[in-house]
Coordinates of C-alpha atoms in Angstrom, one line a residue:
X15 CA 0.0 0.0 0.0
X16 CA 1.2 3.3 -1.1
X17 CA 2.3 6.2 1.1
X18 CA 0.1 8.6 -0.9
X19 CA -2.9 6.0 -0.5
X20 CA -2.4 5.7 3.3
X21 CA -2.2 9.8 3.7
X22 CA -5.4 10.5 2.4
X23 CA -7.0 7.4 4.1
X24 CA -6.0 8.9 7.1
X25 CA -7.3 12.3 6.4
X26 CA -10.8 11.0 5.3
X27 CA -11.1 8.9 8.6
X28 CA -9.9 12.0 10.7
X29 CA -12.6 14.1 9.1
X30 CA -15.3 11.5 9.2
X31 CA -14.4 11.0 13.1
X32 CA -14.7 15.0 13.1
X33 CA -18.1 15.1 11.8
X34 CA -19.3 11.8 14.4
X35 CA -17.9 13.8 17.4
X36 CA -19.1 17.4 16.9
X37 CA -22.5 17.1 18.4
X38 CA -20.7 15.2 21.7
X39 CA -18.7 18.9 22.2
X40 CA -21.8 20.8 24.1
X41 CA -21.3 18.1 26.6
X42 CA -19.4 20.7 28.9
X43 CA -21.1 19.9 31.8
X44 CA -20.3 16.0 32.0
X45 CA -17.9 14.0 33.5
X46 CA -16.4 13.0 30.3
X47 CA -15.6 16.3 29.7
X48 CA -11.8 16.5 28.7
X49 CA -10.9 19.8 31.0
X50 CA -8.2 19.8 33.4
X51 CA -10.2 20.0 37.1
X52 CA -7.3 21.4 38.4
X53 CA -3.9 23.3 37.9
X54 CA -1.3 21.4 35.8
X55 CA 2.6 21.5 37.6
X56 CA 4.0 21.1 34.3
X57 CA 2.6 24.0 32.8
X58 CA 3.0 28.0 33.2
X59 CA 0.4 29.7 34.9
X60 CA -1.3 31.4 31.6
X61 CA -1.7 27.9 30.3
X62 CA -3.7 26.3 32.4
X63 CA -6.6 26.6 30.3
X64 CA -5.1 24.0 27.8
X65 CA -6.5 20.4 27.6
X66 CA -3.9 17.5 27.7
X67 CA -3.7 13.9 25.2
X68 CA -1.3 11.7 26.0
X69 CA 0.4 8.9 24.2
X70 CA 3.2 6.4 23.4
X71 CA 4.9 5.5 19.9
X72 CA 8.7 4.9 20.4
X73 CA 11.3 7.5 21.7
X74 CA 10.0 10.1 23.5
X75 CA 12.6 12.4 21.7
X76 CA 10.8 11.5 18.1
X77 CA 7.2 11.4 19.3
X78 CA 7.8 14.9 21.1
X79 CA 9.2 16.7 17.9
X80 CA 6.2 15.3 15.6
X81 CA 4.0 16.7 18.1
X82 CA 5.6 20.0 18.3
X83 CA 5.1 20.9 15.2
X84 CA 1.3 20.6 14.6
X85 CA -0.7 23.9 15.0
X86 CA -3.1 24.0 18.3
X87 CA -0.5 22.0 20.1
X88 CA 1.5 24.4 22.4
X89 CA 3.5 22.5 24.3
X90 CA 4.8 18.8 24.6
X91 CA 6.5 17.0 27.5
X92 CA 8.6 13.7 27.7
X93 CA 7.8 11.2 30.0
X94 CA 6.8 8.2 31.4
X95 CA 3.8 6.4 31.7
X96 CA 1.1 3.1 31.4
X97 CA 3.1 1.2 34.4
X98 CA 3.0 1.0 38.0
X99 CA 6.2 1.9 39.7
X100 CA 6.5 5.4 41.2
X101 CA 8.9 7.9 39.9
X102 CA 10.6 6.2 37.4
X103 CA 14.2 7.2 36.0
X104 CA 15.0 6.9 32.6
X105 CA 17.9 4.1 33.3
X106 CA 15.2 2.1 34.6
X107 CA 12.6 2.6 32.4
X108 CA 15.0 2.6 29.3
X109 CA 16.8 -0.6 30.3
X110 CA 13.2 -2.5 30.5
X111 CA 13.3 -2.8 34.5
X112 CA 10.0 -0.9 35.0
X113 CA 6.2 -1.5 33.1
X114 CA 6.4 1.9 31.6
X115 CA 6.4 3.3 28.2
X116 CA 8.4 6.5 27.1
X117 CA 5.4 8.6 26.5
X118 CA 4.4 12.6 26.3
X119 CA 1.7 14.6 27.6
X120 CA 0.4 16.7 24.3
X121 CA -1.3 20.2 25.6
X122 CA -3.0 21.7 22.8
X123 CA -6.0 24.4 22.5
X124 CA -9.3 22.6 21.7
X125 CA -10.6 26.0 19.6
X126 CA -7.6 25.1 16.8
X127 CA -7.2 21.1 17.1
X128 CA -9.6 18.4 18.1
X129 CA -8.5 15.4 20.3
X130 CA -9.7 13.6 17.3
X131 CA -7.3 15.0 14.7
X132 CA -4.5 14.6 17.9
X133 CA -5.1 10.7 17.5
X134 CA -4.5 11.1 13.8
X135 CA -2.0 12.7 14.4
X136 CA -0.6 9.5 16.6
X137 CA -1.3 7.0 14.0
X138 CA 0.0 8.7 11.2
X139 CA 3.4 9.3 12.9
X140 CA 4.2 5.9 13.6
X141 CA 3.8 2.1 12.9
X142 CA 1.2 1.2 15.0
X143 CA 1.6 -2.5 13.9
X144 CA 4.9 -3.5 15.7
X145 CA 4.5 -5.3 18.8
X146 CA 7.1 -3.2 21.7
X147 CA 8.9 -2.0 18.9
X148 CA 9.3 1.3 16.9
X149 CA 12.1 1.7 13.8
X150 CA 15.5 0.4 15.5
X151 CA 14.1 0.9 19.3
X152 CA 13.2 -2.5 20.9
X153 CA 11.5 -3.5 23.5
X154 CA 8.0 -3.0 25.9
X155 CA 9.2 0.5 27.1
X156 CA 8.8 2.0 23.2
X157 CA 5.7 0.1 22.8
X158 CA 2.3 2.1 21.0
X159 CA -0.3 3.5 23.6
X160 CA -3.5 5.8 23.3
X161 CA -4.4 7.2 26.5
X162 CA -7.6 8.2 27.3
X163 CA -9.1 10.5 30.0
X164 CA -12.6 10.0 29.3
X165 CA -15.3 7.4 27.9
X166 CA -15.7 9.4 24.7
X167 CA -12.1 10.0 24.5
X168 CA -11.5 6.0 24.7
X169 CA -14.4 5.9 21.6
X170 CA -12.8 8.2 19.7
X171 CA -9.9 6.1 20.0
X172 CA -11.3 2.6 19.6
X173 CA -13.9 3.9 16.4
X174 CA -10.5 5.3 14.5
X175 CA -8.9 1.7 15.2
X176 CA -11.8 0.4 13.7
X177 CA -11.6 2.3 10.4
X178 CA -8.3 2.0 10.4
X179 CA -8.9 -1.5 9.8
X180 CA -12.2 -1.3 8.1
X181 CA -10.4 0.5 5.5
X182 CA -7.0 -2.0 5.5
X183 CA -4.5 1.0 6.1
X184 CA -2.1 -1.5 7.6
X185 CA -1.7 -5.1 6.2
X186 CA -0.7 -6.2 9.8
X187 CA -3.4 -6.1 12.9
X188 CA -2.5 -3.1 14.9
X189 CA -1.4 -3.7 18.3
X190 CA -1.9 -0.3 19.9
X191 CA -2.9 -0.4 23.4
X192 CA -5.7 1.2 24.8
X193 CA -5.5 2.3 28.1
X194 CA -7.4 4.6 30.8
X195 CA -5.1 7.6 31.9
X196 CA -3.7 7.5 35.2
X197 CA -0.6 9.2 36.2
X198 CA 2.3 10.8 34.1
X199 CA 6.0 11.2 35.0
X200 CA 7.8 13.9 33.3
X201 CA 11.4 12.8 32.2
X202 CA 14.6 14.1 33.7
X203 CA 15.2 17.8 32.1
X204 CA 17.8 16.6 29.4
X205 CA 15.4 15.1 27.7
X206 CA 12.8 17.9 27.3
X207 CA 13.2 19.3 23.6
X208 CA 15.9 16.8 23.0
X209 CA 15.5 17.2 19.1
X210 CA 15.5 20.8 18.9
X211 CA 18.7 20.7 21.3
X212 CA 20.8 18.1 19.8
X213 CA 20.1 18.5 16.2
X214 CA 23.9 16.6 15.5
X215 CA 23.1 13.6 18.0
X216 CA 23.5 11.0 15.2
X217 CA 20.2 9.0 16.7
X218 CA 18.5 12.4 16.0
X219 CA 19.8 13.1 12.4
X220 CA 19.2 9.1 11.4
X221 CA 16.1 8.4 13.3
X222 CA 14.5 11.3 14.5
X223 CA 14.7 13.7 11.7
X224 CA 13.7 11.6 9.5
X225 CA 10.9 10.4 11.4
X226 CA 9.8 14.0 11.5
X227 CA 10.2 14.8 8.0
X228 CA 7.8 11.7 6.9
X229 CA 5.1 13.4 9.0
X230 CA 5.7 16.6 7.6
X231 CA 5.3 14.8 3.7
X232 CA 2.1 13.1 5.0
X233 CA 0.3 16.1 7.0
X234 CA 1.3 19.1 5.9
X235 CA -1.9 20.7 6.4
X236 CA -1.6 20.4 10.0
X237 CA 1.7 21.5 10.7
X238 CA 2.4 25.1 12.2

């Protein structure tokens, strides 16, 4: 299946989920609302307003560069997340000793991109179809993960799976796990805007860059 096929695949599914999810937006007052309840430590104080995605698709580094670059997302942290030991370290989670994934916490403003187009976004950007694996990065800590905070978040999530393989975008089932939100650790402070910083790393001009720059080709209408 051809690049140019699989691009506009995923553009007609992003707009289709668009459409399915509009009329589930007045729903301000619920408990599936996707609002932060309360102040974010992560964040400066004139962001707090922003809502928050979070997901996992290999390096952190990689994923956190894709994301930085699409328009309505304003920030973009590295970290850890989907396992249970506290406070992980990036030996340990990057040696395999812990349950978590490298991950990053996407905030973006809701009035320029929907969590919808965010999970586009997240498929398009990697190979969802690799079991704990992501280009040359092996093992359960670079495996694929979509958060969600919220029932309709999850469906959102679980419906775009679904057309994904409706429509045979991949010819290998994807293995993307789907998992309720619960707690995410930011990484050690070396790692935030790692791309941006070490543009001559050579994992960053052979892996990263690259990475980027297939995203870029495939989405162009969403970058900033």
């Amino acid at each position: 299946m051809t690049e140019n096929y699989r691009f506009h695949t995923l553009i007609r599914l992003s707009m289709f989920l668009i459409m399915v999810f509009t009329t589930m937006g007045c729903l301000s007052n619920s408990k599936s609302e996707n609002k932060s309840t309360s102040k974010d430590p992560h964040l400066p104080q004139n962001q707090q307003n922003l809502e928050t995605a979070y997901f996992a698709s290999g390096c952190f580094w990689c994923v956190e560069a894709i994301f930085e670059h699409v328009k309505g997302v304003k920030e973009v942290i590295s970290g850890y997340a989907g396992g249970k030991e506290l406070n992980p370290s990036y030996e340990d989670v990057a040696s395999g000793r812990t349950s978590h994934a490298e991950a990053v916490a996407v905030y973006y403003d809701p009035k320029v991109i929907s969590y919808t187009t965010l999970v586009a976004v997240f498929f398009g950007s990697h190979d969802p179809t690799t079991k704990n694996r992501q280009g040359p990065d092996k093992g359960a800590q670079y495996r694929s993960i979509a958060f969600y905070k919220s029932d309709q978040e999850k469906q959102i999530i679980t419906d775009y799976i679904s057309e994904l393989t409706d429509q045979k975008v991949y010819s290998s089932p994807i293995v993307t796990e789907v998992k309720p939100y619960s707690v995410f650790y930011k990484a050690e402070e070396y790692h935030q805007d790692y791309e941006k910083k070490n543009p001559n790393n050579p994992y960053i001009k052979n892996v990263s860059i690259p990475r980027l720059k297939n995203f870029q080709q495939k989405f162009p209408e969403l970058l900033k």
